Short mmCIF file of C-alpha atoms in Angstrom, two decimals:
data_model
loop_
_atom_site.label_atom_id
_atom_site.label_comp_id
_atom_site.label_asym_id
_atom_site.label_seq_id
_atom_site.Cartn_x
_atom_site.Cartn_y
_atom_site.Cartn_z
CA MET A 1 35.69 -26.56 -22.62
CA GLN A 2 35.34 -25.67 -26.24
CA ARG A 3 31.60 -25.26 -26.85
CA TYR A 4 29.97 -26.88 -29.85
CA SER A 5 27.47 -24.86 -31.92
CA ALA A 6 26.55 -24.11 -35.51
CA PHE A 7 28.85 -21.10 -35.25
CA SER A 8 31.83 -23.15 -34.03
CA LEU A 9 31.22 -25.65 -36.83
CA LEU A 10 31.33 -22.83 -39.36
CA ARG A 11 34.41 -21.23 -37.81
CA HIS A 12 36.42 -24.48 -37.67
CA GLY A 13 35.12 -25.45 -41.10
CA ILE A 14 36.65 -22.28 -42.56
CA ASN A 15 39.95 -23.50 -41.04
CA ARG A 16 39.43 -26.90 -42.69
CA HIS A 17 38.69 -28.47 -39.28
CA THR A 18 42.34 -28.28 -38.22
CA THR A 19 41.68 -26.06 -35.20
CA TRP A 20 39.41 -28.28 -33.05
CA ALA A 21 40.79 -28.89 -29.55
CA PRO A 22 40.77 -32.51 -28.32
CA ALA A 23 37.51 -33.27 -26.49
CA TRP A 24 39.41 -34.69 -23.50
CA ARG A 25 43.04 -34.94 -22.35
CA SER A 26 45.15 -38.03 -21.72
CA PRO A 27 46.88 -36.94 -18.52
CA PRO A 28 49.65 -38.95 -16.83
CA LEU A 29 48.40 -41.55 -14.35
CA LYS A 30 48.92 -40.47 -10.73
CA ASP A 31 49.42 -42.97 -7.89
CA ARG A 32 46.69 -41.50 -5.66
CA TYR A 33 43.17 -40.13 -6.14
CA ASP A 34 40.19 -39.30 -3.94
CA VAL A 35 37.96 -41.72 -5.86
CA ILE A 36 38.70 -44.45 -8.38
CA VAL A 37 35.86 -45.50 -10.68
CA ILE A 38 36.51 -48.84 -12.38
CA GLY A 39 34.94 -48.93 -15.82
CA ALA A 40 34.53 -46.02 -18.26
CA GLY A 41 31.21 -47.35 -19.47
CA GLY A 42 27.99 -45.42 -19.15
CA HIS A 43 27.57 -45.95 -15.41
CA GLY A 44 31.22 -45.24 -14.56
CA LEU A 45 31.33 -42.07 -16.63
CA ALA A 46 27.99 -40.82 -15.30
CA THR A 47 29.24 -41.42 -11.74
CA ALA A 48 32.41 -39.39 -12.33
CA TYR A 49 30.34 -36.66 -14.00
CA TYR A 50 27.93 -36.30 -11.06
CA LEU A 51 30.74 -36.58 -8.48
CA ALA A 52 32.22 -33.45 -10.05
CA LYS A 53 29.00 -31.64 -10.87
CA GLU A 54 26.90 -32.30 -7.76
CA HIS A 55 29.56 -32.85 -5.10
CA GLY A 56 32.66 -30.97 -6.34
CA ILE A 57 34.82 -34.11 -6.20
CA THR A 58 37.16 -33.85 -9.18
CA ASN A 59 40.31 -35.74 -8.07
CA VAL A 60 38.81 -38.81 -9.73
CA ALA A 61 40.26 -41.43 -12.07
CA VAL A 62 38.00 -43.50 -14.29
CA LEU A 63 39.92 -46.64 -15.28
CA GLU A 64 38.93 -48.44 -18.47
CA ARG A 65 40.21 -51.83 -19.59
CA GLY A 66 39.56 -51.19 -23.29
CA TRP A 67 38.74 -47.97 -25.05
CA LEU A 68 36.18 -45.30 -24.31
CA GLY A 69 32.77 -46.31 -25.54
CA GLY A 70 33.83 -49.86 -26.38
CA GLY A 71 32.18 -51.80 -23.57
CA ASN A 72 28.54 -52.43 -22.91
CA ILE A 73 27.68 -48.84 -23.83
CA ALA A 74 28.28 -50.02 -27.42
CA ARG A 75 26.75 -53.46 -26.83
CA ASN A 76 23.06 -52.78 -26.27
CA THR A 77 19.99 -51.66 -28.21
CA ILE A 78 19.97 -48.00 -26.99
CA THR A 79 16.44 -48.24 -25.65
CA ILE A 80 15.43 -45.62 -23.07
CA ARG A 81 12.14 -46.27 -21.26
CA SER A 82 10.50 -46.42 -17.83
CA ASN A 83 7.75 -49.04 -18.19
CA TYR A 84 8.81 -51.13 -15.24
CA MET A 85 6.77 -53.08 -12.75
CA ARG A 86 7.71 -52.26 -9.18
CA ASP A 87 7.10 -49.20 -7.03
CA ALA A 88 10.81 -49.16 -6.27
CA SER A 89 11.91 -49.25 -9.91
CA ILE A 90 9.58 -46.88 -11.76
CA PRO A 91 10.52 -43.54 -10.08
CA PHE A 92 14.19 -44.34 -10.70
CA TYR A 93 13.62 -44.95 -14.41
CA VAL A 94 11.32 -41.92 -14.74
CA LYS A 95 14.21 -39.82 -13.41
CA SER A 96 16.64 -41.49 -15.80
CA VAL A 97 14.42 -40.81 -18.83
CA ALA A 98 14.13 -37.14 -17.76
CA LEU A 99 17.91 -36.82 -17.40
CA TYR A 100 18.40 -38.36 -20.85
CA GLU A 101 15.95 -35.88 -22.37
CA ALA A 102 17.94 -32.98 -20.91
CA MET A 103 21.35 -34.44 -21.77
CA THR A 104 22.00 -32.82 -25.16
CA ARG A 105 21.65 -29.36 -23.66
CA GLU A 106 23.36 -30.21 -20.39
CA LEU A 107 26.47 -31.73 -22.00
CA ASN A 108 26.44 -29.47 -25.10
CA PHE A 109 26.70 -32.65 -27.17
CA ASN A 110 24.09 -33.83 -29.68
CA MET A 111 22.65 -37.08 -28.30
CA MET A 112 20.37 -37.46 -31.36
CA HIS A 113 17.65 -38.21 -28.83
CA SER A 114 14.61 -39.58 -30.64
CA LYS A 115 11.52 -39.87 -28.45
CA ARG A 116 9.53 -42.24 -30.62
CA SER A 117 7.33 -44.38 -28.32
CA MET A 118 7.56 -48.10 -27.67
CA ILE A 119 4.69 -50.36 -28.64
CA ASP A 120 4.29 -53.68 -26.89
CA VAL A 121 2.60 -56.14 -29.24
CA ILE A 122 0.52 -58.40 -26.99
CA GLN A 123 -0.42 -61.90 -28.09
CA ASN A 124 -2.15 -63.39 -25.08
CA TYR A 125 -4.39 -62.27 -22.24
CA PRO A 126 -2.09 -63.00 -19.27
CA MET A 127 0.43 -60.59 -20.85
CA MET A 128 -2.37 -58.03 -21.30
CA ARG A 129 -3.13 -58.33 -17.57
CA ASP A 130 0.56 -57.92 -16.75
CA ARG A 131 0.65 -54.72 -18.83
CA ARG A 132 -2.50 -53.38 -17.17
CA ARG A 133 -0.97 -54.03 -13.77
CA ARG A 134 2.15 -52.15 -14.81
CA GLN A 135 0.01 -49.28 -16.11
CA HIS A 136 -1.68 -48.85 -12.73
CA ILE A 137 1.66 -48.63 -10.92
CA MET A 138 3.22 -46.42 -13.60
CA ASP A 139 0.29 -43.97 -13.39
CA ILE A 140 1.25 -43.29 -9.78
CA TYR A 141 4.78 -42.22 -10.70
CA GLY A 142 4.13 -40.24 -13.89
CA SER A 143 5.26 -42.76 -16.44
CA THR A 144 3.03 -43.37 -19.48
CA TYR A 145 1.32 -46.57 -20.57
CA GLU A 146 -1.83 -46.79 -22.66
CA GLN A 147 -3.72 -49.72 -24.11
CA ILE A 148 -4.48 -49.72 -27.84
CA SER A 149 -6.50 -52.06 -30.03
CA GLU A 150 -5.12 -54.58 -32.48
CA ALA A 151 -6.23 -52.33 -35.36
CA GLU A 152 -4.35 -49.39 -33.84
CA VAL A 153 -1.23 -51.56 -33.37
CA ARG A 154 -1.34 -52.44 -37.07
CA ARG A 155 -2.01 -48.82 -38.08
CA ARG A 156 1.06 -47.65 -36.19
CA ILE A 157 3.28 -50.54 -37.35
CA PRO A 158 2.31 -51.20 -40.99
CA ALA A 159 5.12 -53.76 -41.41
CA LEU A 160 3.43 -55.96 -38.79
CA THR A 161 1.47 -58.26 -41.09
CA GLY A 162 1.75 -61.58 -39.19
CA GLY A 163 -0.08 -62.64 -36.04
CA GLY A 164 -3.49 -62.74 -37.75
CA PRO A 165 -6.56 -64.64 -36.52
CA ASP A 166 -5.19 -67.97 -37.80
CA ALA A 167 -1.77 -67.61 -36.15
CA ARG A 168 -0.81 -69.72 -33.17
CA LEU A 169 -0.64 -66.52 -31.12
CA PRO A 170 -2.87 -63.86 -32.75
CA VAL A 171 -2.18 -60.23 -31.85
CA VAL A 172 -4.83 -59.22 -29.31
CA GLY A 173 -3.80 -55.61 -28.74
CA GLY A 174 -0.95 -53.47 -27.61
CA TYR A 175 0.41 -51.03 -25.07
CA VAL A 176 2.08 -47.73 -25.92
CA HIS A 177 4.82 -46.21 -23.78
CA THR A 178 5.22 -42.69 -25.17
CA ASP A 179 8.25 -41.82 -23.01
CA ALA A 180 10.44 -44.35 -24.81
CA ALA A 181 13.33 -43.12 -26.93
CA ILE A 182 16.54 -44.11 -28.60
CA ASN A 183 19.68 -42.00 -28.86
CA ARG A 184 23.31 -42.28 -29.88
CA HIS A 185 25.41 -44.41 -27.53
CA ASP A 186 28.79 -42.99 -28.58
CA ALA A 187 27.55 -39.48 -27.88
CA VAL A 188 26.67 -40.49 -24.31
CA ALA A 189 30.20 -41.81 -23.69
CA TRP A 190 31.94 -38.93 -25.44
CA GLY A 191 29.68 -36.24 -24.01
CA TYR A 192 30.26 -37.41 -20.44
CA ALA A 193 34.00 -37.85 -21.02
CA ARG A 194 34.32 -34.32 -22.35
CA ALA A 195 32.36 -32.87 -19.41
CA ILE A 196 34.34 -34.87 -16.83
CA ASP A 197 37.59 -33.72 -18.37
CA ALA A 198 36.45 -30.09 -18.37
CA MET A 199 35.72 -30.30 -14.63
CA GLY A 200 39.13 -31.85 -13.84
CA GLY A 201 38.44 -35.60 -13.74
CA GLU A 202 40.68 -38.07 -15.56
CA ILE A 203 39.86 -40.97 -17.85
CA HIS A 204 42.53 -43.62 -18.34
CA GLN A 205 41.94 -46.05 -21.17
CA GLN A 206 43.86 -49.33 -21.61
CA THR A 207 44.15 -49.59 -17.82
CA PRO A 208 42.62 -52.88 -16.65
CA VAL A 209 42.22 -53.46 -12.92
CA THR A 210 43.56 -56.91 -12.02
CA GLN A 211 43.07 -56.86 -8.27
CA LEU A 212 41.37 -54.80 -5.57
CA LEU A 213 43.63 -53.95 -2.62
CA ARG A 214 42.52 -54.03 1.01
CA GLY A 215 44.42 -52.39 3.85
CA ALA A 216 45.29 -53.99 7.21
CA ASP A 217 42.19 -52.33 8.71
CA GLY A 218 40.00 -54.08 6.10
CA ARG A 219 39.19 -50.90 4.22
CA ILE A 220 39.69 -50.60 0.47
CA GLU A 221 43.09 -49.14 -0.26
CA GLY A 222 43.28 -49.01 -4.02
CA VAL A 223 43.66 -51.15 -7.10
CA GLU A 224 46.39 -53.00 -8.93
CA THR A 225 46.84 -52.45 -12.67
CA PRO A 226 49.58 -53.36 -15.17
CA ARG A 227 50.51 -49.66 -15.00
CA GLY A 228 51.13 -49.90 -11.26
CA VAL A 229 49.25 -49.64 -7.98
CA ILE A 230 46.80 -46.76 -7.71
CA ARG A 231 45.52 -45.77 -4.27
CA ALA A 232 42.25 -44.20 -3.21
CA PRO A 233 40.11 -44.31 -0.06
CA LYS A 234 37.01 -44.93 -2.20
CA VAL A 235 36.68 -47.30 -5.14
CA ALA A 236 33.51 -47.76 -7.19
CA VAL A 237 33.11 -50.89 -9.33
CA ALA A 238 31.02 -50.24 -12.46
CA VAL A 239 32.09 -53.10 -14.72
CA SER A 240 28.86 -54.95 -15.49
CA GLY A 241 29.48 -58.68 -16.08
CA HIS A 242 32.86 -58.80 -14.37
CA THR A 243 31.67 -57.44 -11.01
CA THR A 244 32.12 -60.74 -9.19
CA THR A 245 35.45 -61.37 -10.94
CA LEU A 246 36.73 -58.19 -9.28
CA THR A 247 35.01 -58.38 -5.90
CA GLU A 248 36.15 -61.96 -5.39
CA THR A 249 39.75 -60.66 -5.39
CA VAL A 250 38.94 -59.32 -1.91
CA GLY A 251 36.86 -62.37 -0.94
CA LEU A 252 33.51 -60.68 -1.48
CA LYS A 253 30.68 -62.82 -2.88
CA LEU A 254 27.61 -61.22 -4.44
CA PRO A 255 24.28 -62.70 -5.60
CA LEU A 256 25.05 -62.06 -9.28
CA ARG A 257 25.20 -64.29 -12.34
CA THR A 258 26.81 -63.14 -15.58
CA MET A 259 24.89 -63.64 -18.80
CA ASN A 260 25.36 -62.73 -22.43
CA LEU A 261 22.60 -60.65 -24.02
CA THR A 262 22.96 -60.28 -27.75
CA ALA A 263 21.57 -58.24 -30.61
CA PHE A 264 22.06 -57.99 -34.35
CA VAL A 265 21.35 -55.55 -37.14
CA SER A 266 20.12 -55.87 -40.68
CA GLU A 267 21.39 -54.10 -43.76
CA PRO A 268 20.11 -50.49 -43.96
CA VAL A 269 16.68 -50.11 -45.58
CA LYS A 270 14.35 -47.16 -46.18
CA PRO A 271 12.31 -45.87 -43.19
CA LEU A 272 9.97 -48.70 -42.29
CA VAL A 273 9.30 -48.73 -38.53
CA ASP A 274 9.18 -45.41 -36.64
CA VAL A 275 8.56 -46.78 -33.13
CA ILE A 276 10.36 -49.24 -30.89
CA VAL A 277 8.53 -52.55 -31.28
CA ASN A 278 8.58 -54.97 -28.35
CA CYS A 279 6.96 -58.39 -28.70
CA PRO A 280 7.17 -60.02 -25.26
CA ASP A 281 5.11 -63.07 -26.22
CA ALA A 282 7.06 -63.84 -29.38
CA GLY A 283 10.30 -62.94 -27.60
CA PHE A 284 12.04 -60.20 -29.57
CA TYR A 285 12.19 -56.42 -29.93
CA LEU A 286 13.39 -54.11 -32.69
CA SER A 287 13.82 -50.51 -33.74
CA GLN A 288 15.18 -48.84 -36.85
CA SER A 289 18.34 -46.77 -36.52
CA ASP A 290 18.92 -43.45 -38.25
CA LYS A 291 21.18 -45.29 -40.69
CA GLY A 292 18.23 -47.51 -41.63
CA SER A 293 19.35 -50.77 -40.03
CA LEU A 294 16.86 -52.72 -38.00
CA VAL A 295 18.34 -53.31 -34.55
CA ILE A 296 16.95 -56.62 -33.29
CA GLY A 297 17.27 -58.32 -29.92
CA GLY A 298 15.92 -61.47 -28.34
CA ALA A 299 16.46 -63.65 -25.32
CA PRO A 300 19.81 -64.02 -23.53
CA ASP A 301 21.94 -67.14 -23.91
CA PRO A 302 20.69 -69.91 -21.64
CA GLY A 303 22.98 -70.18 -18.64
CA GLN A 304 25.91 -68.10 -17.47
CA SER A 305 28.19 -66.79 -20.17
CA PHE A 306 31.24 -64.60 -20.63
CA ARG A 307 31.09 -64.78 -24.42
CA ARG A 308 30.39 -61.66 -26.42
CA ASP A 309 28.90 -63.08 -29.59
CA ILE A 310 25.51 -64.43 -30.54
CA LYS A 311 24.82 -68.15 -30.33
CA GLN A 312 23.41 -69.76 -33.45
CA THR A 313 20.44 -71.14 -31.49
CA VAL A 314 19.60 -67.71 -30.01
CA PHE A 315 19.89 -66.06 -33.42
CA GLU A 316 17.64 -68.66 -35.09
CA ASP A 317 15.02 -68.49 -32.32
CA THR A 318 14.91 -64.67 -32.52
CA VAL A 319 14.67 -64.59 -36.30
CA SER A 320 11.91 -67.22 -36.45
CA ALA A 321 9.96 -65.33 -33.76
CA MET A 322 10.37 -62.09 -35.70
CA LEU A 323 9.28 -63.66 -39.00
CA SER A 324 6.08 -64.90 -37.36
CA LEU A 325 5.00 -61.25 -36.97
CA PHE A 326 7.05 -59.55 -39.71
CA PRO A 327 7.12 -62.12 -42.56
CA SER A 328 8.41 -59.55 -45.08
CA PHE A 329 11.65 -59.24 -43.06
CA LYS A 330 12.63 -62.62 -44.51
CA LYS A 331 14.26 -60.71 -47.36
CA LEU A 332 16.49 -58.64 -45.04
CA LYS A 333 20.18 -59.40 -45.05
CA PHE A 334 22.01 -59.81 -41.76
CA LEU A 335 24.78 -57.28 -41.25
CA ARG A 336 26.47 -57.79 -37.86
CA GLN A 337 25.92 -59.01 -34.30
CA TRP A 338 27.24 -58.39 -30.81
CA GLY A 339 26.79 -59.49 -27.23
CA GLY A 340 27.37 -57.87 -23.87
CA HIS A 341 28.09 -59.34 -20.44
CA LEU A 342 25.41 -58.43 -17.95
CA ASP A 343 25.19 -59.51 -14.39
CA ILE A 344 21.73 -60.24 -13.13
CA ALA A 345 20.98 -60.28 -9.42
CA HIS A 346 18.97 -63.00 -7.75
CA ASP A 347 15.81 -60.83 -7.89
CA ALA A 348 16.58 -59.20 -11.29
CA SER A 349 16.86 -55.73 -9.71
CA PRO A 350 20.07 -53.71 -9.58
CA ILE A 351 22.45 -53.64 -6.63
CA GLN A 352 24.02 -50.31 -5.71
CA ASP A 353 25.62 -50.07 -2.30
CA GLU A 354 28.76 -49.82 -0.22
CA THR A 355 29.94 -53.39 0.32
CA ASP A 356 31.22 -55.21 3.41
CA VAL A 357 34.65 -53.85 2.45
CA PRO A 358 34.47 -50.24 3.70
CA GLY A 359 35.09 -47.74 0.90
CA LEU A 360 34.29 -50.28 -1.84
CA PHE A 361 31.09 -49.50 -3.77
CA VAL A 362 29.38 -51.60 -6.42
CA THR A 363 26.81 -50.75 -9.04
CA ALA A 364 25.73 -53.97 -10.70
CA GLY A 365 22.83 -56.10 -11.84
CA TRP A 366 21.81 -53.56 -14.47
CA TRP A 367 19.83 -55.81 -16.72
CA GLY A 368 19.25 -53.37 -19.56
CA GLY A 369 21.45 -50.79 -17.93
CA TYR A 370 21.67 -48.36 -20.83
CA LYS A 371 18.43 -46.64 -19.87
CA ALA A 372 19.67 -46.38 -16.28
CA ILE A 373 22.95 -44.61 -17.04
CA PRO A 374 22.25 -41.00 -15.96
CA ALA A 375 20.20 -41.81 -12.87
CA GLY A 376 22.56 -44.68 -11.94
CA GLY A 377 25.47 -42.26 -12.03
CA LEU A 378 23.56 -39.60 -10.11
CA THR A 379 22.69 -42.03 -7.31
CA LEU A 380 26.10 -43.70 -7.10
CA ALA A 381 27.85 -40.31 -6.95
CA HIS A 382 25.50 -39.37 -4.10
CA LEU A 383 26.33 -42.59 -2.24
CA VAL A 384 30.09 -42.27 -2.76
CA ALA A 385 30.16 -38.58 -1.80
CA THR A 386 27.81 -38.62 1.19
CA GLY A 387 27.97 -42.24 2.41
CA ARG A 388 24.17 -42.43 2.31
CA PRO A 389 22.07 -43.98 -0.47
CA HIS A 390 20.19 -41.62 -2.75
CA PRO A 391 16.43 -41.84 -2.03
CA LEU A 392 15.81 -43.32 -5.51
CA MET A 393 18.29 -46.12 -4.85
CA GLU A 394 17.47 -46.85 -1.22
CA PRO A 395 15.47 -50.03 -2.02
CA PHE A 396 18.39 -51.51 -3.97
CA GLY A 397 21.00 -52.09 -1.26
CA ILE A 398 22.83 -55.37 -0.71
CA ASN A 399 21.14 -55.94 2.63
CA ARG A 400 17.87 -56.82 0.92
CA PHE A 401 19.34 -60.28 0.27
CA ARG A 402 20.29 -60.67 3.93
CA HIS A 403 16.72 -59.86 4.93
CA LEU A 404 15.21 -61.86 2.03
CA ASP A 405 13.39 -58.65 1.09
CA TYR A 406 13.67 -59.10 -2.68
CA VAL A 407 12.56 -56.53 -5.27
CA MET A 408 11.45 -59.05 -7.91
CA GLU A 409 11.50 -57.14 -11.17
CA THR A 410 9.90 -58.58 -14.29
CA GLY A 411 9.92 -55.31 -16.23
CA THR A 412 13.10 -56.20 -18.07
CA THR A 413 12.42 -56.71 -21.76
CA THR A 414 13.67 -60.25 -21.99
CA ALA A 415 12.37 -61.54 -18.67
CA ARG A 416 9.49 -63.62 -19.91
CA MET B 1 26.08 -75.00 -31.71
CA MET B 2 26.86 -76.97 -28.56
CA GLN B 3 26.63 -80.72 -28.70
CA ILE B 4 25.50 -82.13 -25.40
CA PRO B 5 26.39 -85.76 -24.61
CA CYS B 6 23.13 -87.48 -23.64
CA PRO B 7 23.82 -90.76 -21.84
CA PHE B 8 21.06 -92.48 -23.82
CA CYS B 9 21.15 -90.77 -27.24
CA GLY B 10 24.83 -89.82 -27.62
CA PRO B 11 25.95 -86.30 -28.56
CA ARG B 12 22.92 -84.27 -29.64
CA ASN B 13 22.47 -80.65 -30.76
CA GLU B 14 21.77 -78.06 -28.10
CA SER B 15 18.50 -77.13 -29.87
CA GLU B 16 17.02 -80.42 -28.61
CA PHE B 17 17.63 -79.38 -25.01
CA SER B 18 16.14 -76.92 -22.59
CA PHE B 19 18.30 -75.18 -20.00
CA GLY B 20 17.48 -76.21 -16.44
CA GLY B 21 19.55 -73.83 -14.33
CA PRO B 22 22.71 -74.19 -12.27
CA VAL B 23 23.24 -77.23 -10.06
CA LYS B 24 22.96 -76.18 -6.44
CA PRO B 25 24.14 -78.03 -3.36
CA PRO B 26 21.34 -79.76 -1.42
CA ARG B 27 19.02 -77.46 0.50
CA PRO B 28 20.33 -77.09 4.04
CA ASP B 29 18.07 -77.16 7.07
CA PRO B 30 17.59 -73.42 7.69
CA SER B 31 17.47 -73.90 11.45
CA ALA B 32 20.77 -75.81 11.45
CA VAL B 33 22.93 -73.33 9.49
CA SER B 34 23.90 -69.73 10.11
CA ASP B 35 21.78 -66.93 8.59
CA GLU B 36 24.70 -66.09 6.33
CA ASP B 37 24.98 -69.63 4.96
CA TRP B 38 21.22 -69.84 4.52
CA THR B 39 20.87 -66.61 2.51
CA ALA B 40 24.00 -67.56 0.53
CA TRP B 41 22.36 -70.85 -0.43
CA LEU B 42 19.19 -69.05 -1.44
CA THR B 43 20.72 -66.24 -3.48
CA GLN B 44 24.27 -67.07 -4.62
CA VAL B 45 25.63 -69.36 -7.29
CA PRO B 46 29.29 -69.62 -8.36
CA ASN B 47 29.95 -67.11 -11.19
CA PRO B 48 33.42 -68.10 -12.42
CA LEU B 49 35.29 -67.32 -15.63
CA GLY B 50 35.43 -71.05 -16.18
CA PRO B 51 33.47 -74.25 -15.53
CA VAL B 52 29.96 -74.17 -14.04
CA GLN B 53 27.75 -77.18 -13.40
CA GLU B 54 24.23 -76.99 -14.75
CA GLN B 55 21.20 -79.13 -15.64
CA TRP B 56 19.94 -79.58 -19.17
CA TRP B 57 16.69 -81.31 -20.14
CA HIS B 58 16.61 -83.41 -23.31
CA VAL B 59 13.06 -82.25 -23.94
CA ARG B 60 13.01 -82.82 -27.72
CA GLY B 61 14.74 -86.19 -27.31
CA CYS B 62 14.53 -88.91 -24.69
CA GLY B 63 13.36 -86.59 -21.92
CA THR B 64 16.19 -87.21 -19.46
CA TRP B 65 17.76 -84.56 -17.24
CA LEU B 66 21.53 -84.46 -17.21
CA PRO B 67 24.13 -82.39 -15.39
CA ILE B 68 27.08 -81.07 -17.39
CA TRP B 69 30.10 -78.88 -16.71
CA ARG B 70 30.33 -76.01 -19.19
CA ASP B 71 33.03 -73.35 -19.55
CA THR B 72 31.39 -69.91 -19.35
CA ARG B 73 34.10 -68.34 -21.54
CA THR B 74 33.82 -70.72 -24.51
CA HIS B 75 30.58 -72.72 -23.98
CA GLU B 76 32.64 -75.91 -24.33
CA ILE B 77 31.51 -78.87 -22.30
CA VAL B 78 34.40 -79.79 -20.04
CA GLU B 79 35.43 -82.37 -17.46
CA ALA B 80 34.47 -81.71 -13.84
CA PRO B 81 37.20 -79.63 -12.19
CA ASP B 82 39.46 -81.47 -9.74
CA ASP B 83 38.24 -79.58 -6.70
CA GLY B 84 34.73 -80.85 -7.48
CA ARG B 85 33.11 -77.46 -6.90
#
């Protein structure tokens, strides 16, 4: 692998940047692999990366319907954090945040990681209690949460001028999560792809899987694509919203519903907000990108959805909620919007397990899965390679629904 | 914006309604069905690329609850599918 550094930039710059090697190959598609990973999104790529790095399994194909970095890894709000609610969830996300912080060095790719804190703006006392409860659990596992006063919230977010004493929901205080960060989503996809390629794995874009294939013994046998049948004794499904679409091709039902979570950005403006702002009572969150745009998200569409654009009603609700706390943002111009298909499990926690079809693995239910990418890949690679769940993922098997042993998670941003 | 046909008020904008969740089959007697069917009823809903049946509440209108079939790919309100899922 060609290493990136200030020196290499200088050297290739002298050659007018004509001498850079491609960051990854486009090898011919074989008809057999040891492992097929469906979906070259964050979770699929991280899985292939850790299969090679931790377990030495490199005869792996990652199949992508679209193009690299064009799925949900580009359809989120790049928020990395570990302020979750449940004993089962927090250690997993603490690990994921740590892996993200080490990623630039590990992949030799600049993630533009910006650890900038997340401030929850709290507007009623039940939410304050919920945050305090989270803080007590997070303290156990080494995540950070700290209560601050209303005055301190306003000092740290000067643009927050609404929510005064006469408002319907006055700001009563806040909580700071100092581990929170944003980074560059394309760098995550490209950095993993380059590392996978260097270790011998293959990424095949424009290769949609239309059908899973089961052998006569019931085991997974491979997948069908428009480019032909590809066989492997182990197949991992990492496709977010379309998980059930794929698993139902082998008659497998899962407790997942697909929803559309959307976000939009404003025109670029001068530096204005230097933390991630989350307003759970008003129902929106925002951060400012390096380019200056405000990246704004709100609630998901009501009901199941396979659309990938914002609904007018969702957009209007989010904007009016935002203007109640940030009235000056009324002057901002809207630039663009997007949506991503997420599947949410019955208890709002992820599902990562080998299914009833031997050799078929799923990683799904990642509501806000961007922050879970490195640890989700680490744990799925462990499961695929060893056949046993990684300790961090043990609580999130499919059998919890058979035993009605739910892990009800309300730490997702939009679960209100 | 979706227009939802209220049986009392005619087609009305979605912003007058509140989403009430998917329509589920009636709750089975847990002692009369298999464990598998019971946990499936508790935790699974159909998740098709296509029509789903759901409840909407005309909360900023006449207050009625109504079931509709909606296509998850387009958000169009559609006729009930023939197989009556």
